Amino acid sequence: MLLGSHVSMSGKKMLEGSAEEAHKFGESTFMIYTGAPQNTRRKSIEDLNIEKGHEVMDKYGLSNIVVHAPYIINIANTTKPETFNLGVDFLQQEIERTQAIGAKDIVLHPGAHVGAGVDAGINKIIEGLNEVLTNDNNVRIALETMAGKGTEIGRSFEELARIIDGVQNNERLSVCFDTCHTHDAGYNVKEDFDGVLAEFDKIIGVDRIKVVHVNDSKNECG
């Protein structure tokens, strides 16, 4: 098992600084955003200091790092084509950065249907993922289990399964299991985690889980 946390990637050191921070915390892996999660401003791949970052990772035994896609991506949006197109285009760019960094998974919040309904949102997510997953690399998109706030999609295992089943190259899809989100969505991870995993396995398959966000929650279950 590899354990890590979100670490920063900024300044001149970029990936090198991320690896140093993760080592300082005694971690064996880590998660990063390639830039601020609320915007699309990004440094070029050449400025990410990847080579020195991997030197630090090799030195301290850090591996299987994870990238998190920014929150502004919403490929479930059916009401604003510009929002959907921005999400698809920027996700493609983030996958290229993820590949260059050497990460295998990029975690993605599936999106919000913004009032169009779950079915419409899921169909739009499938459309977007089918566009994105035509590129030639081995990066997986890890769909995150969501709490279901507002019009979020991905609050149930069935919703994630529908997305996975609808995507053509779905061998490139994995799952990021977030304990806080799953608890808030109504799954009893606190008292019956084995049962929750058994349900996930029946609907999606636990082999899809490649990333786990271990988070507490202040909210009641569901």
JSON list of C-alpha atoms in Angstrom, two decimals:
[
{"chain": "A", "resi": 1, "resn": "MET", "atom": "CA", "xyz": [0.00, 0.00, 0.00]},
{"chain": "A", "resi": 2, "resn": "LEU", "atom": "CA", "xyz": [1.22, 3.48, -0.90]},
{"chain": "A", "resi": 3, "resn": "LEU", "atom": "CA", "xyz": [0.30, 6.35, 1.43]},
{"chain": "A", "resi": 4, "resn": "GLY", "atom": "CA", "xyz": [0.50, 10.03, 0.65]},
{"chain": "A", "resi": 5, "resn": "SER", "atom": "CA", "xyz": [-1.29, 13.36, 0.70]},
{"chain": "A", "resi": 6, "resn": "HIS", "atom": "CA", "xyz": [-1.89, 16.38, -1.45]},
{"chain": "A", "resi": 7, "resn": "VAL", "atom": "CA", "xyz": [1.28, 18.46, -1.69]},
{"chain": "A", "resi": 8, "resn": "SER", "atom": "CA", "xyz": [1.90, 21.77, -3.41]},
{"chain": "A", "resi": 9, "resn": "MET", "atom": "CA", "xyz": [3.52, 22.21, -6.81]},
{"chain": "A", "resi": 10, "resn": "SER", "atom": "CA", "xyz": [4.57, 25.80, -7.36]},
{"chain": "A", "resi": 11, "resn": "GLY", "atom": "CA", "xyz": [7.48, 28.20, -7.76]},
{"chain": "A", "resi": 12, "resn": "LYS", "atom": "CA", "xyz": [10.61, 27.23, -9.65]},
{"chain": "A", "resi": 13, "resn": "LYS", "atom": "CA", "xyz": [10.98, 23.78, -8.11]},
{"chain": "A", "resi": 14, "resn": "MET", "atom": "CA", "xyz": [7.52, 22.53, -9.17]},
{"chain": "A", "resi": 15, "resn": "LEU", "atom": "CA", "xyz": [7.61, 18.67, -9.18]},
{"chain": "A", "resi": 16, "resn": "GLU", "atom": "CA", "xyz": [10.96, 18.64, -7.39]},
{"chain": "A", "resi": 17, "resn": "GLY", "atom": "CA", "xyz": [9.46, 20.65, -4.54]},
{"chain": "A", "resi": 18, "resn": "SER", "atom": "CA", "xyz": [6.42, 18.38, -4.43]},
{"chain": "A", "resi": 19, "resn": "ALA", "atom": "CA", "xyz": [8.60, 15.30, -4.05]},
{"chain": "A", "resi": 20, "resn": "GLU", "atom": "CA", "xyz": [10.68, 16.96, -1.34]},
{"chain": "A", "resi": 21, "resn": "GLU", "atom": "CA", "xyz": [7.54, 17.92, 0.58]},
{"chain": "A", "resi": 22, "resn": "ALA", "atom": "CA", "xyz": [6.12, 14.40, 0.34]},
{"chain": "A", "resi": 23, "resn": "HIS", "atom": "CA", "xyz": [9.40, 12.92, 1.59]},
{"chain": "A", "resi": 24, "resn": "LYS", "atom": "CA", "xyz": [9.40, 15.36, 4.50]},
{"chain": "A", "resi": 25, "resn": "PHE", "atom": "CA", "xyz": [6.01, 13.97, 5.51]},
{"chain": "A", "resi": 26, "resn": "GLY", "atom": "CA", "xyz": [7.30, 10.39, 5.31]},
{"chain": "A", "resi": 27, "resn": "GLU", "atom": "CA", "xyz": [5.08, 9.48, 2.36]},
{"chain": "A", "resi": 28, "resn": "SER", "atom": "CA", "xyz": [5.48, 6.85, -0.33]},
{"chain": "A", "resi": 29, "resn": "THR", "atom": "CA", "xyz": [3.37, 8.68, -2.93]},
{"chain": "A", "resi": 30, "resn": "PHE", "atom": "CA", "xyz": [1.62, 12.03, -3.31]},
{"chain": "A", "resi": 31, "resn": "MET", "atom": "CA", "xyz": [-1.10, 13.91, -5.18]},
{"chain": "A", "resi": 32, "resn": "ILE", "atom": "CA", "xyz": [-0.73, 17.24, -6.96]},
{"chain": "A", "resi": 33, "resn": "TYR", "atom": "CA", "xyz": [-2.64, 19.78, -8.98]},
{"chain": "A", "resi": 34, "resn": "THR", "atom": "CA", "xyz": [-0.67, 20.96, -12.01]},
{"chain": "A", "resi": 35, "resn": "GLY", "atom": "CA", "xyz": [-1.77, 24.50, -11.13]},
{"chain": "A", "resi": 36, "resn": "ALA", "atom": "CA", "xyz": [-4.48, 26.26, -9.15]},
{"chain": "A", "resi": 37, "resn": "PRO", "atom": "CA", "xyz": [-7.63, 24.09, -9.09]},
{"chain": "A", "resi": 38, "resn": "GLN", "atom": "CA", "xyz": [-9.90, 27.09, -9.71]},
{"chain": "A", "resi": 39, "resn": "ASN", "atom": "CA", "xyz": [-8.42, 28.28, -13.01]},
{"chain": "A", "resi": 40, "resn": "THR", "atom": "CA", "xyz": [-6.73, 27.19, -16.26]},
{"chain": "A", "resi": 41, "resn": "ARG", "atom": "CA", "xyz": [-3.44, 29.03, -15.85]},
{"chain": "A", "resi": 42, "resn": "ARG", "atom": "CA", "xyz": [-0.68, 26.47, -16.23]},
{"chain": "A", "resi": 43, "resn": "LYS", "atom": "CA", "xyz": [3.08, 26.45, -16.80]},
{"chain": "A", "resi": 44, "resn": "SER", "atom": "CA", "xyz": [4.42, 24.69, -19.86]},
{"chain": "A", "resi": 45, "resn": "ILE", "atom": "CA", "xyz": [5.48, 21.07, -19.50]},
{"chain": "A", "resi": 46, "resn": "GLU", "atom": "CA", "xyz": [9.10, 22.19, -19.91]},
{"chain": "A", "resi": 47, "resn": "ASP", "atom": "CA", "xyz": [8.77, 24.34, -16.78]},
{"chain": "A", "resi": 48, "resn": "LEU", "atom": "CA", "xyz": [7.43, 21.61, -14.49]},
{"chain": "A", "resi": 49, "resn": "ASN", "atom": "CA", "xyz": [10.96, 20.53, -13.47]},
{"chain": "A", "resi": 50, "resn": "ILE", "atom": "CA", "xyz": [10.06, 16.91, -14.15]},
{"chain": "A", "resi": 51, "resn": "GLU", "atom": "CA", "xyz": [13.56, 15.46, -14.43]},
{"chain": "A", "resi": 52, "resn": "LYS", "atom": "CA", "xyz": [14.72, 16.81, -11.08]},
{"chain": "A", "resi": 53, "resn": "GLY", "atom": "CA", "xyz": [11.39, 15.81, -9.57]},
{"chain": "A", "resi": 54, "resn": "HIS", "atom": "CA", "xyz": [11.95, 12.20, -10.61]},
{"chain": "A", "resi": 55, "resn": "GLU", "atom": "CA", "xyz": [15.49, 12.29, -9.25]},
{"chain": "A", "resi": 56, "resn": "VAL", "atom": "CA", "xyz": [14.07, 13.15, -5.81]},
{"chain": "A", "resi": 57, "resn": "MET", "atom": "CA", "xyz": [11.33, 10.54, -6.19]},
{"chain": "A", "resi": 58, "resn": "ASP", "atom": "CA", "xyz": [13.84, 7.83, -7.09]},
{"chain": "A", "resi": 59, "resn": "LYS", "atom": "CA", "xyz": [16.09, 8.87, -4.22]},
{"chain": "A", "resi": 60, "resn": "TYR", "atom": "CA", "xyz": [13.35, 8.54, -1.62]},
{"chain": "A", "resi": 61, "resn": "GLY", "atom": "CA", "xyz": [11.27, 5.73, -3.11]},
{"chain": "A", "resi": 62, "resn": "LEU", "atom": "CA", "xyz": [8.24, 7.81, -4.12]},
{"chain": "A", "resi": 63, "resn": "SER", "atom": "CA", "xyz": [6.10, 6.29, -6.88]},
{"chain": "A", "resi": 64, "resn": "ASN", "atom": "CA", "xyz": [2.64, 6.08, -8.48]},
{"chain": "A", "resi": 65, "resn": "ILE", "atom": "CA", "xyz": [1.90, 9.75, -7.97]},
{"chain": "A", "resi": 66, "resn": "VAL", "atom": "CA", "xyz": [-1.58, 11.07, -8.77]},
{"chain": "A", "resi": 67, "resn": "VAL", "atom": "CA", "xyz": [-2.76, 14.26, -10.47]},
{"chain": "A", "resi": 68, "resn": "HIS", "atom": "CA", "xyz": [-6.09, 15.88, -9.57]},
{"chain": "A", "resi": 69, "resn": "ALA", "atom": "CA", "xyz": [-7.94, 17.70, -12.34]},
{"chain": "A", "resi": 70, "resn": "PRO", "atom": "CA", "xyz": [-9.10, 21.25, -11.52]},
{"chain": "A", "resi": 71, "resn": "TYR", "atom": "CA", "xyz": [-12.60, 21.82, -10.19]},
{"chain": "A", "resi": 72, "resn": "ILE", "atom": "CA", "xyz": [-13.55, 24.13, -13.05]},
{"chain": "A", "resi": 73, "resn": "ILE", "atom": "CA", "xyz": [-13.90, 21.21, -15.46]},
{"chain": "A", "resi": 74, "resn": "ASN", "atom": "CA", "xyz": [-17.57, 20.33, -15.87]},
{"chain": "A", "resi": 75, "resn": "ILE", "atom": "CA", "xyz": [-18.17, 17.99, -18.79]},
{"chain": "A", "resi": 76, "resn": "ALA", "atom": "CA", "xyz": [-21.68, 17.24, -17.47]},
{"chain": "A", "resi": 77, "resn": "ASN", "atom": "CA", "xyz": [-22.89, 20.72, -18.43]},
{"chain": "A", "resi": 78, "resn": "THR", "atom": "CA", "xyz": [-25.57, 20.48, -21.11]},
{"chain": "A", "resi": 79, "resn": "THR", "atom": "CA", "xyz": [-26.76, 24.09, -20.94]},
{"chain": "A", "resi": 80, "resn": "LYS", "atom": "CA", "xyz": [-23.56, 25.95, -21.84]},
{"chain": "A", "resi": 81, "resn": "PRO", "atom": "CA", "xyz": [-21.61, 24.47, -24.79]},
{"chain": "A", "resi": 82, "resn": "GLU", "atom": "CA", "xyz": [-18.66, 26.74, -24.00]},
{"chain": "A", "resi": 83, "resn": "THR", "atom": "CA", "xyz": [-18.35, 25.20, -20.52]},
{"chain": "A", "resi": 84, "resn": "PHE", "atom": "CA", "xyz": [-18.46, 21.68, -21.92]},
{"chain": "A", "resi": 85, "resn": "ASN", "atom": "CA", "xyz": [-15.92, 22.49, -24.65]},
{"chain": "A", "resi": 86, "resn": "LEU", "atom": "CA", "xyz": [-13.59, 24.17, -22.18]},
{"chain": "A", "resi": 87, "resn": "GLY", "atom": "CA", "xyz": [-13.79, 21.10, -19.95]},
{"chain": "A", "resi": 88, "resn": "VAL", "atom": "CA", "xyz": [-12.99, 18.67, -22.76]},
{"chain": "A", "resi": 89, "resn": "ASP", "atom": "CA", "xyz": [-10.13, 20.77, -24.14]},
{"chain": "A", "resi": 90, "resn": "PHE", "atom": "CA", "xyz": [-8.56, 21.45, -20.77]},
{"chain": "A", "resi": 91, "resn": "LEU", "atom": "CA", "xyz": [-8.93, 17.86, -19.62]},
{"chain": "A", "resi": 92, "resn": "GLN", "atom": "CA", "xyz": [-7.04, 16.76, -22.73]},
{"chain": "A", "resi": 93, "resn": "GLN", "atom": "CA", "xyz": [-4.26, 19.20, -21.84]},
{"chain": "A", "resi": 94, "resn": "GLU", "atom": "CA", "xyz": [-4.20, 17.98, -18.24]},
{"chain": "A", "resi": 95, "resn": "ILE", "atom": "CA", "xyz": [-3.87, 14.38, -19.46]},
{"chain": "A", "resi": 96, "resn": "GLU", "atom": "CA", "xyz": [-0.85, 15.43, -21.52]},
{"chain": "A", "resi": 97, "resn": "ARG", "atom": "CA", "xyz": [0.71, 17.05, -18.43]},
{"chain": "A", "resi": 98, "resn": "THR", "atom": "CA", "xyz": [-0.13, 13.97, -16.35]},
{"chain": "A", "resi": 99, "resn": "GLN", "atom": "CA", "xyz": [1.57, 11.73, -18.92]},
{"chain": "A", "resi": 100, "resn": "ALA", "atom": "CA", "xyz": [4.65, 13.97, -19.00]},
{"chain": "A", "resi": 101, "resn": "ILE", "atom": "CA", "xyz": [4.89, 13.97, -15.20]},
{"chain": "A", "resi": 102, "resn": "GLY", "atom": "CA", "xyz": [4.75, 10.18, -15.18]},
{"chain": "A", "resi": 103, "resn": "ALA", "atom": "CA", "xyz": [1.50, 9.77, -13.23]},
{"chain": "A", "resi": 104, "resn": "LYS", "atom": "CA", "xyz": [-0.87, 6.93, -14.10]},
{"chain": "A", "resi": 105, "resn": "ASP", "atom": "CA", "xyz": [-4.14, 8.44, -12.86]},
{"chain": "A", "resi": 106, "resn": "ILE", "atom": "CA", "xyz": [-5.77, 11.85, -13.01]},
{"chain": "A", "resi": 107, "resn": "VAL", "atom": "CA", "xyz": [-8.67, 12.22, -10.57]},
{"chain": "A", "resi": 108, "resn": "LEU", "atom": "CA", "xyz": [-11.76, 13.88, -12.02]},
{"chain": "A", "resi": 109, "resn": "HIS", "atom": "CA", "xyz": [-14.99, 15.07, -10.43]},
{"chain": "A", "resi": 110, "resn": "PRO", "atom": "CA", "xyz": [-17.53, 13.74, -12.96]},
{"chain": "A", "resi": 111, "resn": "GLY", "atom": "CA", "xyz": [-19.44, 17.02, -13.08]},
{"chain": "A", "resi": 112, "resn": "ALA", "atom": "CA", "xyz": [-22.80, 18.64, -12.32]},
{"chain": "A", "resi": 113, "resn": "HIS", "atom": "CA", "xyz": [-25.85, 18.60, -14.57]},
{"chain": "A", "resi": 114, "resn": "VAL", "atom": "CA", "xyz": [-26.86, 22.15, -13.49]},
{"chain": "A", "resi": 115, "resn": "GLY", "atom": "CA", "xyz": [-30.57, 21.40, -13.63]},
{"chain": "A", "resi": 116, "resn": "ALA", "atom": "CA", "xyz": [-30.77, 19.35, -16.83]},
{"chain": "A", "resi": 117, "resn": "GLY", "atom": "CA", "xyz": [-31.23, 16.11, -14.91]},
{"chain": "A", "resi": 118, "resn": "VAL", "atom": "CA", "xyz": [-29.01, 13.13, -14.07]},
{"chain": "A", "resi": 119, "resn": "ASP", "atom": "CA", "xyz": [-29.64, 11.28, -17.33]},
{"chain": "A", "resi": 120, "resn": "ALA", "atom": "CA", "xyz": [-28.68, 14.28, -19.46]},
{"chain": "A", "resi": 121, "resn": "GLY", "atom": "CA", "xyz": [-25.61, 14.92, -17.32]},
{"chain": "A", "resi": 122, "resn": "ILE", "atom": "CA", "xyz": [-24.42, 11.32, -17.53]},
{"chain": "A", "resi": 123, "resn": "ASN", "atom": "CA", "xyz": [-24.87, 11.29, -21.30]},
{"chain": "A", "resi": 124, "resn": "LYS", "atom": "CA", "xyz": [-22.84, 14.50, -21.58]},
{"chain": "A", "resi": 125, "resn": "ILE", "atom": "CA", "xyz": [-20.05, 13.08, -19.39]},
{"chain": "A", "resi": 126, "resn": "ILE", "atom": "CA", "xyz": [-19.92, 10.00, -21.62]},
{"chain": "A", "resi": 127, "resn": "GLU", "atom": "CA", "xyz": [-19.72, 12.23, -24.69]},
{"chain": "A", "resi": 128, "resn": "GLY", "atom": "CA", "xyz": [-16.86, 14.22, -23.19]},
{"chain": "A", "resi": 129, "resn": "LEU", "atom": "CA", "xyz": [-14.91, 11.19, -22.03]},
{"chain": "A", "resi": 130, "resn": "ASN", "atom": "CA", "xyz": [-15.28, 9.55, -25.43]},
{"chain": "A", "resi": 131, "resn": "GLU", "atom": "CA", "xyz": [-13.72, 12.66, -26.96]},
{"chain": "A", "resi": 132, "resn": "VAL", "atom": "CA", "xyz": [-10.88, 12.80, -24.47]},
{"chain": "A", "resi": 133, "resn": "LEU", "atom": "CA", "xyz": [-9.95, 9.12, -24.35]},
{"chain": "A", "resi": 134, "resn": "THR", "atom": "CA", "xyz": [-8.96, 8.92, -28.00]},
{"chain": "A", "resi": 135, "resn": "ASN", "atom": "CA", "xyz": [-5.46, 10.23, -27.26]},
{"chain": "A", "resi": 136, "resn": "ASP", "atom": "CA", "xyz": [-2.60, 7.76, -27.36]},
{"chain": "A", "resi": 137, "resn": "ASN", "atom": "CA", "xyz": [-1.24, 7.39, -23.83]},
{"chain": "A", "resi": 138, "resn": "ASN", "atom": "CA", "xyz": [-1.71, 5.19, -20.77]},
{"chain": "A", "resi": 139, "resn": "VAL", "atom": "CA", "xyz": [-3.16, 7.75, -18.35]},
{"chain": "A", "resi": 140, "resn": "ARG", "atom": "CA", "xyz": [-6.35, 6.64, -16.60]},
{"chain": "A", "resi": 141, "resn": "ILE", "atom": "CA", "xyz": [-9.13, 9.02, -15.60]},
{"chain": "A", "resi": 142, "resn": "ALA", "atom": "CA", "xyz": [-10.13, 8.18, -12.03]},
{"chain": "A", "resi": 143, "resn": "LEU", "atom": "CA", "xyz": [-13.76, 9.18, -11.56]},
{"chain": "A", "resi": 144, "resn": "GLU", "atom": "CA", "xyz": [-14.24, 10.35, -7.99]},
{"chain": "A", "resi": 145, "resn": "THR", "atom": "CA", "xyz": [-17.16, 9.19, -5.84]},
{"chain": "A", "resi": 146, "resn": "MET", "atom": "CA", "xyz": [-19.12, 12.33, -5.03]},
{"chain": "A", "resi": 147, "resn": "ALA", "atom": "CA", "xyz": [-21.31, 13.46, -2.13]},
{"chain": "A", "resi": 148, "resn": "GLY", "atom": "CA", "xyz": [-24.16, 14.65, -4.36]},
{"chain": "A", "resi": 149, "resn": "LYS", "atom": "CA", "xyz": [-24.12, 18.31, -3.37]},
{"chain": "A", "resi": 150, "resn": "GLY", "atom": "CA", "xyz": [-26.29, 20.42, -5.63]},
{"chain": "A", "resi": 151, "resn": "THR", "atom": "CA", "xyz": [-26.53, 18.66, -8.99]},
{"chain": "A", "resi": 152, "resn": "GLU", "atom": "CA", "xyz": [-23.31, 16.63, -8.69]},
{"chain": "A", "resi": 153, "resn": "ILE", "atom": "CA", "xyz": [-23.21, 13.37, -10.60]},
{"chain": "A", "resi": 154, "resn": "GLY", "atom": "CA", "xyz": [-21.41, 10.36, -9.15]},
{"chain": "A", "resi": 155, "resn": "ARG", "atom": "CA", "xyz": [-23.12, 10.19, -5.76]},
{"chain": "A", "resi": 156, "resn": "SER", "atom": "CA", "xyz": [-24.14, 6.58, -6.34]},
{"chain": "A", "resi": 157, "resn": "PHE", "atom": "CA", "xyz": [-22.14, 3.62, -7.57]},
{"chain": "A", "resi": 158, "resn": "GLU", "atom": "CA", "xyz": [-24.86, 3.08, -10.19]},
{"chain": "A", "resi": 159, "resn": "GLU", "atom": "CA", "xyz": [-24.24, 6.52, -11.68]},
{"chain": "A", "resi": 160, "resn": "LEU", "atom": "CA", "xyz": [-20.52, 5.85, -11.98]},
{"chain": "A", "resi": 161, "resn": "ALA", "atom": "CA", "xyz": [-21.23, 2.43, -13.49]},
{"chain": "A", "resi": 162, "resn": "ARG", "atom": "CA", "xyz": [-23.46, 4.01, -16.14]},
{"chain": "A", "resi": 163, "resn": "ILE", "atom": "CA", "xyz": [-20.65, 6.37, -17.11]},
{"chain": "A", "resi": 164, "resn": "ILE", "atom": "CA", "xyz": [-18.08, 3.58, -17.27]},
{"chain": "A", "resi": 165, "resn": "ASP", "atom": "CA", "xyz": [-20.38, 1.34, -19.31]},
{"chain": "A", "resi": 166, "resn": "GLY", "atom": "CA", "xyz": [-21.07, 4.13, -21.79]},
{"chain": "A", "resi": 167, "resn": "VAL", "atom": "CA", "xyz": [-17.44, 5.00, -22.54]},
{"chain": "A", "resi": 168, "resn": "GLN", "atom": "CA", "xyz": [-15.83, 3.18, -25.44]},
{"chain": "A", "resi": 169, "resn": "ASN", "atom": "CA", "xyz": [-12.26, 3.01, -24.13]},
{"chain": "A", "resi": 170, "resn": "ASN", "atom": "CA", "xyz": [-13.35, 2.36, -20.57]},
{"chain": "A", "resi": 171, "resn": "GLU", "atom": "CA", "xyz": [-10.20, 0.39, -19.75]},
{"chain": "A", "resi": 172, "resn": "ARG", "atom": "CA", "xyz": [-8.79, 3.90, -19.33]},
{"chain": "A", "resi": 173, "resn": "LEU", "atom": "CA", "xyz": [-11.30, 4.65, -16.56]},
{"chain": "A", "resi": 174, "resn": "SER", "atom": "CA", "xyz": [-10.62, 3.96, -12.90]},
{"chain": "A", "resi": 175, "resn": "VAL", "atom": "CA", "xyz": [-12.26, 5.15, -9.67]},
{"chain": "A", "resi": 176, "resn": "CYS", "atom": "CA", "xyz": [-11.09, 7.39, -6.85]},
{"chain": "A", "resi": 177, "resn": "PHE", "atom": "CA", "xyz": [-12.98, 6.21, -3.76]},
{"chain": "A", "resi": 178, "resn": "ASP", "atom": "CA", "xyz": [-13.49, 9.20, -1.43]},
{"chain": "A", "resi": 179, "resn": "THR", "atom": "CA", "xyz": [-14.60, 8.11, 2.03]},
{"chain": "A", "resi": 180, "resn": "CYS", "atom": "CA", "xyz": [-16.07, 11.50, 3.02]},
{"chain": "A", "resi": 181, "resn": "HIS", "atom": "CA", "xyz": [-18.05, 11.87, -0.19]},
{"chain": "A", "resi": 182, "resn": "THR", "atom": "CA", "xyz": [-19.29, 8.28, -0.06]},
{"chain": "A", "resi": 183, "resn": "HIS", "atom": "CA", "xyz": [-20.37, 8.70, 3.58]},
{"chain": "A", "resi": 184, "resn": "ASP", "atom": "CA", "xyz": [-22.16, 11.97, 2.81]},
{"chain": "A", "resi": 185, "resn": "ALA", "atom": "CA", "xyz": [-23.89, 10.32, -0.16]},
{"chain": "A", "resi": 186, "resn": "GLY", "atom": "CA", "xyz": [-25.48, 7.79, 2.21]},
{"chain": "A", "resi": 187, "resn": "TYR", "atom": "CA", "xyz": [-23.15, 4.79, 2.28]},
{"chain": "A", "resi": 188, "resn": "ASN", "atom": "CA", "xyz": [-22.34, 3.56, 5.79]},
{"chain": "A", "resi": 189, "resn": "VAL", "atom": "CA", "xyz": [-18.56, 3.52, 5.48]},
{"chain": "A", "resi": 190, "resn": "LYS", "atom": "CA", "xyz": [-18.20, 4.13, 9.23]},
{"chain": "A", "resi": 191, "resn": "GLU", "atom": "CA", "xyz": [-19.98, 1.03, 10.49]},
{"chain": "A", "resi": 192, "resn": "ASP", "atom": "CA", "xyz": [-20.11, -1.26, 7.47]},
{"chain": "A", "resi": 193, "resn": "PHE", "atom": "CA", "xyz": [-17.16, -0.50, 5.22]},
{"chain": "A", "resi": 194, "resn": "ASP", "atom": "CA", "xyz": [-16.87, -4.13, 4.15]},
{"chain": "A", "resi": 195, "resn": "GLY", "atom": "CA", "xyz": [-20.51, -4.09, 3.11]},
{"chain": "A", "resi": 196, "resn": "VAL", "atom": "CA", "xyz": [-20.04, -0.86, 1.16]},
{"chain": "A", "resi": 197, "resn": "LEU", "atom": "CA", "xyz": [-17.05, -2.33, -0.67]},
{"chain": "A", "resi": 198, "resn": "ALA", "atom": "CA", "xyz": [-19.03, -5.49, -1.42]},
{"chain": "A", "resi": 199, "resn": "GLU", "atom": "CA", "xyz": [-21.77, -3.34, -2.96]},
{"chain": "A", "resi": 200, "resn": "PHE", "atom": "CA", "xyz": [-19.21, -1.39, -4.97]},
{"chain": "A", "resi": 201, "resn": "ASP", "atom": "CA", "xyz": [-17.66, -4.65, -6.16]},
{"chain": "A", "resi": 202, "resn": "LYS", "atom": "CA", "xyz": [-21.03, -5.96, -7.31]},
{"chain": "A", "resi": 203, "resn": "ILE", "atom": "CA", "xyz": [-21.91, -2.79, -9.23]},
{"chain": "A", "resi": 204, "resn": "ILE", "atom": "CA", "xyz": [-18.53, -1.61, -10.57]},
{"chain": "A", "resi": 205, "resn": "GLY", "atom": "CA", "xyz": [-15.78, -3.98, -9.40]},
{"chain": "A", "resi": 206, "resn": "VAL", "atom": "CA", "xyz": [-13.19, -3.15, -6.76]},
{"chain": "A", "resi": 207, "resn": "ASP", "atom": "CA", "xyz": [-10.44, -3.65, -9.33]},
{"chain": "A", "resi": 208, "resn": "ARG", "atom": "CA", "xyz": [-11.46, -0.24, -10.72]},
{"chain": "A", "resi": 209, "resn": "ILE", "atom": "CA", "xyz": [-10.37, 1.50, -7.50]},
{"chain": "A", "resi": 210, "resn": "LYS", "atom": "CA", "xyz": [-6.89, 2.90, -8.10]},
{"chain": "A", "resi": 211, "resn": "VAL", "atom": "CA", "xyz": [-6.96, 5.90, -5.73]},
{"chain": "A", "resi": 212, "resn": "VAL", "atom": "CA", "xyz": [-8.51, 6.30, -2.27]},
{"chain": "A", "resi": 213, "resn": "HIS", "atom": "CA", "xyz": [-9.11, 9.65, -0.58]},
{"chain": "A", "resi": 214, "resn": "VAL", "atom": "CA", "xyz": [-9.26, 8.86, 3.14]},
{"chain": "A", "resi": 215, "resn": "ASN", "atom": "CA", "xyz": [-11.20, 11.78, 4.60]},
{"chain": "A", "resi": 216, "resn": "ASP", "atom": "CA", "xyz": [-13.32, 12.34, 7.69]},
{"chain": "A", "resi": 217, "resn": "SER", "atom": "CA", "xyz": [-16.72, 14.03, 7.54]},
{"chain": "A", "resi": 218, "resn": "LYS", "atom": "CA", "xyz": [-18.57, 16.44, 9.80]},
{"chain": "A", "resi": 219, "resn": "ASN", "atom": "CA", "xyz": [-21.89, 15.51, 8.20]},
{"chain": "A", "resi": 220, "resn": "GLU", "atom": "CA", "xyz": [-24.44, 12.86, 8.99]},
{"chain": "A", "resi": 221, "resn": "CYS", "atom": "CA", "xyz": [-24.49, 9.83, 6.71]},
{"chain": "A", "resi": 222, "resn": "GLY", "atom": "CA", "xyz": [-26.62, 10.70, 3.69]}
]
